[in-house]
mmCIF file of C-alpha atoms in Angstrom:
data_model
loop_
_atom_site.group_PDB
_atom_site.id
_atom_site.type_symbol
_atom_site.label_atom_id
_atom_site.label_comp_id
_atom_site.label_asym_id
_atom_site.label_seq_id
_atom_site.Cartn_x
_atom_site.Cartn_y
_atom_site.Cartn_z
ATOM 1 C CA MET A 213 -9.637 -19.758 26.135
ATOM 2 C CA ASN A 214 -12.418 -20.908 28.251
ATOM 3 C CA LYS A 215 -15.772 -21.270 26.692
ATOM 4 C CA PRO A 216 -18.444 -18.801 27.742
ATOM 5 C CA SER A 217 -20.509 -20.357 30.501
ATOM 6 C CA HIS A 218 -23.846 -20.087 28.631
ATOM 7 C CA ASP A 219 -22.473 -22.674 25.959
ATOM 8 C CA SER A 220 -23.948 -25.470 28.078
ATOM 9 C CA THR A 221 -27.258 -23.873 28.883
ATOM 10 C CA VAL A 222 -30.493 -25.523 27.776
ATOM 11 C CA ASP A 223 -32.162 -24.127 24.679
ATOM 12 C CA THR A 224 -35.179 -22.130 25.597
ATOM 13 C CA PRO A 225 -36.989 -19.120 24.033
ATOM 14 C CA GLN A 226 -34.923 -16.827 26.234
ATOM 15 C CA THR A 227 -31.568 -18.384 25.650
ATOM 16 C CA LEU A 228 -32.164 -18.554 21.817
ATOM 17 C CA SER A 229 -33.007 -14.804 21.597
ATOM 18 C CA PRO A 230 -30.342 -12.679 19.984
ATOM 19 C CA SER A 231 -30.340 -10.338 23.028
ATOM 20 C CA PHE A 232 -28.985 -13.255 25.116
ATOM 21 C CA LYS A 233 -25.809 -13.527 22.967
ATOM 22 C CA LEU A 234 -22.628 -12.148 24.481
ATOM 23 C CA SER A 235 -21.964 -8.761 22.760
ATOM 24 C CA PHE A 236 -18.570 -9.721 21.288
ATOM 25 C CA GLU A 237 -20.035 -12.978 19.850
ATOM 26 C CA ASP A 238 -22.871 -11.276 18.325
ATOM 27 C CA ALA A 239 -22.024 -10.431 14.612
ATOM 28 C CA ASP A 240 -25.373 -8.873 13.797
ATOM 29 C CA PHE A 241 -24.954 -6.377 16.753
ATOM 30 C CA LEU A 242 -21.400 -5.592 15.831
ATOM 31 C CA LEU A 243 -22.365 -4.848 12.239
ATOM 32 C CA ARG A 244 -24.955 -2.185 13.272
ATOM 33 C CA ASP A 245 -24.534 1.355 12.122
ATOM 34 C CA ASP A 246 -24.430 2.383 15.759
ATOM 35 C CA LEU A 247 -21.260 0.195 16.348
ATOM 36 C CA ARG A 248 -19.295 1.773 13.489
ATOM 37 C CA ALA A 249 -16.951 3.668 15.908
ATOM 38 C CA VAL A 250 -16.268 0.345 17.664
ATOM 39 C CA ARG A 251 -15.393 -1.264 14.284
ATOM 40 C CA LEU A 252 -13.071 1.546 13.405
ATOM 41 C CA GLN A 253 -11.317 1.272 16.744
ATOM 42 C CA LEU A 254 -10.839 -2.609 16.245
ATOM 43 C CA GLU A 255 -9.363 -2.099 12.720
ATOM 44 C CA LEU A 256 -6.941 0.413 14.152
ATOM 45 C CA LEU A 257 -6.030 -1.714 17.127
ATOM 46 C CA LYS A 258 -5.694 -5.143 15.667
ATOM 47 C CA THR A 259 -2.923 -3.973 12.973
ATOM 48 C CA GLU A 260 -1.245 -1.845 15.578
ATOM 49 C CA ILE A 261 -1.003 -4.509 18.143
ATOM 50 C CA ILE A 262 0.278 -7.069 15.812
ATOM 51 C CA LEU A 263 2.892 -4.859 14.227
ATOM 52 C CA GLU A 264 4.205 -4.072 17.927
ATOM 53 C CA GLU A 265 4.319 -7.661 18.714
ATOM 54 C CA HIS A 266 6.527 -8.285 15.622
ATOM 55 C CA ASN A 267 8.919 -5.269 16.585
ATOM 56 C CA ILE A 268 7.947 -3.319 13.385
ATOM 57 C CA ARG A 269 9.447 0.028 14.188
ATOM 58 C CA SER A 270 9.477 1.671 10.809
ATOM 59 C CA THR A 271 8.290 0.955 7.155
ATOM 60 C CA ILE A 272 8.855 2.063 3.562
ATOM 61 C CA VAL A 273 5.559 2.015 1.696
ATOM 62 C CA VAL A 274 5.291 1.078 -2.001
ATOM 63 C CA PHE A 275 2.351 1.919 -3.964
ATOM 64 C CA GLY A 276 1.630 1.141 -7.661
ATOM 65 C CA SER A 277 -0.594 -0.515 -10.172
ATOM 66 C CA ALA A 278 -2.065 -3.925 -9.546
ATOM 67 C CA ARG A 279 -2.057 -4.375 -13.322
ATOM 68 C CA VAL A 280 1.623 -4.367 -13.870
ATOM 69 C CA PRO A 281 2.593 -7.921 -14.562
ATOM 70 C CA SER A 282 5.697 -9.759 -13.836
ATOM 71 C CA PRO A 283 8.145 -10.015 -16.866
ATOM 72 C CA GLU A 284 7.457 -13.744 -17.321
ATOM 73 C CA ALA A 285 3.692 -13.107 -17.217
ATOM 74 C CA ALA A 286 3.917 -10.102 -19.517
ATOM 75 C CA ASP A 287 5.921 -11.979 -22.112
ATOM 76 C CA SER A 288 3.545 -14.984 -22.143
ATOM 77 C CA HIS A 289 0.516 -12.675 -22.574
ATOM 78 C CA CYS A 290 2.086 -10.688 -25.266
ATOM 79 C CA ASN A 291 3.067 -13.749 -27.285
ATOM 80 C CA GLU A 292 -0.459 -15.168 -26.931
ATOM 81 C CA ALA A 293 -2.013 -11.792 -27.961
ATOM 82 C CA GLU A 294 0.320 -11.424 -31.052
ATOM 83 C CA ALA A 295 -0.347 -15.038 -32.128
ATOM 84 C CA ALA A 296 -4.063 -14.410 -31.838
ATOM 85 C CA LEU A 297 -3.733 -11.216 -33.954
ATOM 86 C CA ALA A 298 -1.564 -12.927 -36.632
ATOM 87 C CA ALA A 299 -4.365 -15.544 -37.118
ATOM 88 C CA ASP A 300 -6.979 -12.730 -37.508
ATOM 89 C CA PRO A 301 -5.268 -9.481 -38.306
ATOM 90 C CA GLY A 302 -8.411 -7.478 -39.181
ATOM 91 C CA ASN A 303 -10.089 -8.096 -35.762
ATOM 92 C CA PRO A 304 -10.230 -4.926 -33.810
ATOM 93 C CA GLU A 305 -10.674 -6.586 -30.419
ATOM 94 C CA LEU A 306 -7.546 -8.647 -31.064
ATOM 95 C CA GLN A 307 -5.668 -5.492 -32.164
ATOM 96 C CA ARG A 308 -6.657 -3.757 -28.927
ATOM 97 C CA ALA A 309 -5.585 -6.695 -26.932
ATOM 98 C CA ALA A 310 -2.209 -6.843 -28.650
ATOM 99 C CA ARG A 311 -1.612 -3.110 -28.022
ATOM 100 C CA ALA A 312 -2.511 -3.574 -24.397
ATOM 101 C CA SER A 313 -0.177 -6.549 -24.123
ATOM 102 C CA ARG A 314 2.747 -4.418 -25.543
ATOM 103 C CA HIS A 315 2.082 -1.670 -23.022
ATOM 104 C CA GLN A 316 2.197 -4.260 -20.229
ATOM 105 C CA LEU A 317 5.454 -5.696 -21.550
ATOM 106 C CA ALA A 318 6.966 -2.158 -21.594
ATOM 107 C CA HIS A 319 5.795 -1.545 -18.071
ATOM 108 C CA CYS A 320 7.065 -4.740 -16.498
ATOM 109 C CA ARG A 321 10.477 -2.873 -15.939
ATOM 110 C CA TYR A 322 8.516 -1.181 -13.077
ATOM 111 C CA TYR A 323 7.832 -4.645 -11.590
ATOM 112 C CA GLU A 324 11.569 -5.502 -11.726
ATOM 113 C CA GLU A 325 12.573 -2.211 -10.203
ATOM 114 C CA SER A 326 9.957 -2.573 -7.415
ATOM 115 C CA ARG A 327 11.335 -6.074 -6.631
ATOM 116 C CA LYS A 328 14.973 -4.886 -6.685
ATOM 117 C CA PHE A 329 14.176 -1.880 -4.508
ATOM 118 C CA ALA A 330 12.453 -4.099 -1.911
ATOM 119 C CA ARG A 331 15.326 -6.465 -1.790
ATOM 120 C CA LEU A 332 17.900 -3.661 -1.392
ATOM 121 C CA VAL A 333 15.963 -2.099 1.468
ATOM 122 C CA SER A 334 15.165 -5.223 3.214
ATOM 123 C CA GLU A 335 18.694 -6.638 3.092
ATOM 124 C CA ALA A 336 20.152 -3.292 4.336
ATOM 125 C CA ALA A 337 17.752 -2.366 7.087
ATOM 126 C CA GLN A 338 16.206 -5.457 8.689
ATOM 127 C CA ASN A 339 18.958 -6.269 11.143
ATOM 128 C CA GLY A 340 19.041 -6.919 14.873
ATOM 129 C CA GLN A 341 16.154 -7.160 17.162
ATOM 130 C CA GLY A 342 13.994 -4.166 15.904
ATOM 131 C CA ARG A 343 12.722 -4.265 12.321
ATOM 132 C CA ASP A 344 13.219 -1.020 10.543
ATOM 133 C CA TYR A 345 12.174 0.042 6.905
ATOM 134 C CA VAL A 346 10.054 -2.986 6.522
ATOM 135 C CA ILE A 347 8.434 -3.006 3.029
ATOM 136 C CA MET A 348 4.672 -2.341 3.328
ATOM 137 C CA THR A 349 2.213 -2.634 0.393
ATOM 138 C CA GLY A 350 -1.398 -2.794 -0.392
ATOM 139 C CA GLY A 351 -1.000 -6.620 -0.585
ATOM 140 C CA GLY A 352 -2.326 -7.167 -3.956
ATOM 141 C CA PRO A 353 -0.793 -8.207 -7.374
ATOM 142 C CA GLY A 354 1.312 -6.141 -9.762
ATOM 143 C CA ILE A 355 3.670 -3.610 -8.182
ATOM 144 C CA MET A 356 2.633 -4.505 -4.737
ATOM 145 C CA GLU A 357 3.414 -8.310 -5.339
ATOM 146 C CA ALA A 358 6.793 -7.290 -6.697
ATOM 147 C CA ALA A 359 7.719 -5.387 -3.575
ATOM 148 C CA ASN A 360 6.657 -8.202 -1.213
ATOM 149 C CA ARG A 361 8.553 -10.572 -3.453
ATOM 150 C CA GLY A 362 11.720 -8.562 -3.262
ATOM 151 C CA ALA A 363 11.506 -8.675 0.616
ATOM 152 C CA ALA A 364 11.140 -12.364 0.318
ATOM 153 C CA ASP A 365 13.997 -12.696 -1.939
ATOM 154 C CA ALA A 366 16.126 -11.219 0.783
ATOM 155 C CA ASN A 367 14.582 -13.727 3.339
ATOM 156 C CA ARG A 368 13.110 -10.762 5.220
ATOM 157 C CA VAL A 369 9.523 -9.941 6.428
ATOM 158 C CA SER A 370 7.037 -7.663 4.618
ATOM 159 C CA ILE A 371 3.560 -6.335 5.243
ATOM 160 C CA GLY A 372 0.412 -6.349 3.080
ATOM 161 C CA LEU A 373 -2.549 -4.255 3.923
ATOM 162 C CA ASN A 374 -5.274 -5.667 1.864
ATOM 163 C CA ILE A 375 -8.822 -4.143 1.368
ATOM 164 C CA LYS A 376 -12.113 -5.948 1.171
ATOM 165 C CA LEU A 377 -13.603 -5.137 -2.238
ATOM 166 C CA PRO A 378 -16.615 -6.309 -4.233
ATOM 167 C CA ARG A 379 -14.263 -8.114 -6.371
ATOM 168 C CA GLU A 380 -12.224 -10.005 -3.805
ATOM 169 C CA GLN A 381 -8.569 -9.099 -3.681
ATOM 170 C CA MET A 382 -6.404 -12.004 -2.723
ATOM 171 C CA PRO A 383 -3.173 -11.361 -0.880
ATOM 172 C CA ASN A 384 -0.214 -11.968 -3.013
ATOM 173 C CA PRO A 385 1.854 -15.085 -1.960
ATOM 174 C CA TYR A 386 5.047 -13.159 -1.007
ATOM 175 C CA ILE A 387 3.723 -11.265 2.029
ATOM 176 C CA THR A 388 4.745 -12.482 5.410
ATOM 177 C CA PRO A 389 1.779 -14.609 6.483
ATOM 178 C CA GLU A 390 1.573 -13.226 10.020
ATOM 179 C CA LEU A 391 1.796 -9.670 8.707
ATOM 180 C CA THR A 392 -0.997 -9.995 6.164
ATOM 181 C CA PHE A 393 -4.048 -7.854 7.153
ATOM 182 C CA GLN A 394 -7.371 -7.179 5.597
ATOM 183 C CA PHE A 395 -9.291 -3.904 6.039
ATOM 184 C CA HIS A 396 -12.955 -2.852 5.555
ATOM 185 C CA TYR A 397 -12.274 0.862 5.877
ATOM 186 C CA PHE A 398 -10.031 2.672 3.449
ATOM 187 C CA ALA A 399 -9.487 5.438 6.004
ATOM 188 C CA LEU A 400 -7.854 3.113 8.498
ATOM 189 C CA ARG A 401 -5.780 1.412 6.000
ATOM 190 C CA LYS A 402 -4.409 4.714 4.862
ATOM 191 C CA MET A 403 -3.698 5.646 8.543
ATOM 192 C CA HIS A 404 -1.635 2.444 8.966
ATOM 193 C CA PHE A 405 0.252 3.049 5.655
ATOM 194 C CA LEU A 406 1.644 6.322 7.217
ATOM 195 C CA MET A 407 1.947 5.654 10.965
ATOM 196 C CA ARG A 408 5.380 4.147 10.769
ATOM 197 C CA ALA A 409 6.495 5.387 7.255
ATOM 198 C CA LYS A 410 9.940 6.694 6.655
ATOM 199 C CA ALA A 411 9.464 7.059 2.874
ATOM 200 C CA LEU A 412 6.739 6.605 0.223
ATOM 201 C CA VAL A 413 7.763 5.087 -3.235
ATOM 202 C CA VAL A 414 5.185 5.340 -5.915
ATOM 203 C CA PHE A 415 5.195 3.491 -9.100
ATOM 204 C CA PRO A 416 2.865 4.238 -12.069
ATOM 205 C CA GLY A 417 -0.664 3.390 -11.144
ATOM 206 C CA GLY A 418 -4.321 4.263 -11.430
ATOM 207 C CA PHE A 419 -6.956 5.823 -9.201
ATOM 208 C CA GLY A 420 -5.965 3.949 -6.049
ATOM 209 C CA THR A 421 -2.236 4.933 -6.495
ATOM 210 C CA LEU A 422 -3.273 8.598 -7.154
ATOM 211 C CA ASP A 423 -5.538 8.695 -4.060
ATOM 212 C CA GLU A 424 -2.856 7.447 -1.772
ATOM 213 C CA LEU A 425 -0.162 9.631 -3.342
ATOM 214 C CA PHE A 426 -2.209 12.839 -3.012
ATOM 215 C CA GLU A 427 -3.347 12.089 0.496
ATOM 216 C CA THR A 428 0.310 11.927 1.540
ATOM 217 C CA LEU A 429 1.341 15.041 -0.417
ATOM 218 C CA THR A 430 -1.513 16.872 1.348
ATOM 219 C CA LEU A 431 -0.596 15.749 4.794
ATOM 220 C CA ILE A 432 3.012 16.904 4.233
ATOM 221 C CA GLN A 433 1.951 20.065 2.647
ATOM 222 C CA THR A 434 -0.393 20.963 5.587
ATOM 223 C CA GLY A 435 2.093 19.735 8.358
ATOM 224 C CA LYS A 436 -0.066 16.999 9.527
ATOM 225 C CA ILE A 437 2.870 14.646 9.179
ATOM 226 C CA GLU A 438 6.616 15.343 9.091
ATOM 227 C CA PRO A 439 8.288 15.461 5.694
ATOM 228 C CA MET A 440 9.645 12.124 4.271
ATOM 229 C CA PRO A 441 10.891 11.123 0.848
ATOM 230 C CA VAL A 442 8.106 10.785 -1.619
ATOM 231 C CA LEU A 443 9.609 9.225 -4.628
ATOM 232 C CA LEU A 444 7.825 8.910 -8.041
ATOM 233 C CA PHE A 445 9.252 6.206 -10.222
ATOM 234 C CA GLY A 446 9.168 7.004 -13.885
ATOM 235 C CA GLU A 447 9.201 10.693 -14.577
ATOM 236 C CA GLU A 448 7.958 10.375 -18.082
ATOM 237 C CA TYR A 449 4.765 8.691 -16.844
ATOM 238 C CA TRP A 450 4.037 11.107 -13.996
ATOM 239 C CA ARG A 451 4.659 14.184 -16.077
ATOM 240 C CA ARG A 452 2.325 12.874 -18.891
ATOM 241 C CA ILE A 453 -0.704 12.269 -16.532
ATOM 242 C CA ILE A 454 -0.072 15.167 -13.980
ATOM 243 C CA ASN A 455 0.900 18.690 -14.910
ATOM 244 C CA PHE A 456 2.249 19.761 -11.500
ATOM 245 C CA GLU A 457 3.719 23.015 -12.927
ATOM 246 C CA ALA A 458 0.392 24.002 -14.249
ATOM 247 C CA MET A 459 -1.038 23.780 -10.655
ATOM 248 C CA VAL A 460 1.711 26.341 -9.704
ATOM 249 C CA ASP A 461 0.923 28.473 -12.652
ATOM 250 C CA GLU A 462 -2.797 28.422 -11.736
ATOM 251 C CA GLY A 463 -1.939 29.483 -8.175
ATOM 252 C CA THR A 464 -3.476 26.281 -6.565
ATOM 253 C CA ILE A 465 -0.172 25.172 -5.142
ATOM 254 C CA ALA A 466 2.919 27.108 -4.200
ATOM 255 C CA PRO A 467 6.259 26.553 -5.970
ATOM 256 C CA LYS A 468 7.815 25.044 -2.808
ATOM 257 C CA ASP A 469 5.170 22.423 -2.919
ATOM 258 C CA LEU A 470 6.998 20.907 -5.808
ATOM 259 C CA GLU A 471 9.933 20.037 -3.431
ATOM 260 C CA ILE A 472 7.631 17.522 -1.478
ATOM 261 C CA PHE A 473 8.246 14.898 -4.125
ATOM 262 C CA HIS A 474 11.164 13.687 -6.177
ATOM 263 C CA PHE A 475 11.380 11.660 -9.359
ATOM 264 C CA VAL A 476 13.577 8.590 -9.609
ATOM 265 C CA GLU A 477 14.254 6.077 -12.292
ATOM 266 C CA SER A 478 15.885 3.023 -10.502
ATOM 267 C CA ALA A 479 16.001 1.107 -7.335
ATOM 268 C CA ASP A 480 19.435 2.237 -6.470
ATOM 269 C CA GLU A 481 18.591 5.798 -6.996
ATOM 270 C CA ALA A 482 15.611 5.626 -4.655
ATOM 271 C CA TRP A 483 17.403 3.822 -2.000
ATOM 272 C CA ASN A 484 20.364 6.257 -1.969
ATOM 273 C CA TYR A 485 17.929 9.228 -1.799
ATOM 274 C CA ILE A 486 16.218 7.689 1.201
ATOM 275 C CA THR A 487 19.433 6.766 3.039
ATOM 276 C CA VAL A 488 20.812 10.413 2.474
ATOM 277 C CA PHE A 489 17.533 11.972 3.441
ATOM 278 C CA ASN A 490 17.225 9.945 6.715
ATOM 279 C CA ALA A 491 20.970 10.076 7.617
ATOM 280 C CA PRO A 492 21.772 11.434 11.055
ATOM 281 C CA GLY A 493 22.855 15.169 11.084
ATOM 282 C CA PRO A 494 21.447 18.605 10.617
ATOM 283 C CA LYS A 495 18.474 19.040 8.208
ATOM 284 C CA GLU A 496 16.130 21.776 7.218
ATOM 285 C CA PRO A 497 13.783 22.094 10.108
ATOM 286 C CA PRO A 498 10.575 20.107 9.537
ATOM 287 C CA MET A 499 7.176 21.690 9.397
ATOM 288 C CA GLN A 500 5.550 21.511 12.763
ATOM 289 C CA ARG A 501 3.055 18.778 13.203
ATOM 290 C CA SER A 502 -0.178 20.256 14.677
ATOM 291 C CA GLU A 503 -1.469 16.896 16.131
ATOM 292 C CA PRO A 504 -0.467 13.291 16.073
ATOM 293 C CA LEU A 505 -1.587 10.998 13.177
#
């Protein structure tokens, strides 16, 4: 790319003025409140253009906690916590740490299922010129890392949509480098999660996972997007933290809304559900989408 012609100009009060900078090179100008609409457009376009260039036709989105460790990490942490507690059994902080490490060890089965699921999907779907059912995650550790790792196990590409946070979230090392993105705006990130999605697979998680899950359920419920499989891994976990039936009893959702999602327990079960749902052939007519996403 040719350098702007003013690069060789002589420094004068006029050429050193911020107003003289080319608008696309002026970071202070681009970060003004007035330019928010332009920044939103850039976040939409950059990811969209790059995904198109890499022939990403459809995705399967995997959500879940960043705090679910790999089995090897969970086992190491648990051993360390138990050893520390054994040396000082009356210490309440060490008791709490040991309990937490045991819970993490129990939850690491979700890490393994996320990894297996992503490998199954990636091996089966990423064939030929176009890339279909490409695994897409939030790009961080835990369940997200496991899903990107599963795609890497299959030697296939996967996508990570990281978000800039006060405590920096580093992309996990298993995302395809050229498909690793960073967002400032949660809204644009959520939009990209769903623009190509053919299924949403949700593992146990916290506020962020719940936010993304309920956003998708609402969009399907209101007909803003066409129905797709929304699979919740670990029925025991989800029923313990959310009483969906109570929402029906209270009249805040309809009984039919419970059909928007489905509980699964294994990678094979999830993949089978998705393939059957998206198989060619007659289906129940989808809700009409009132406007494009």
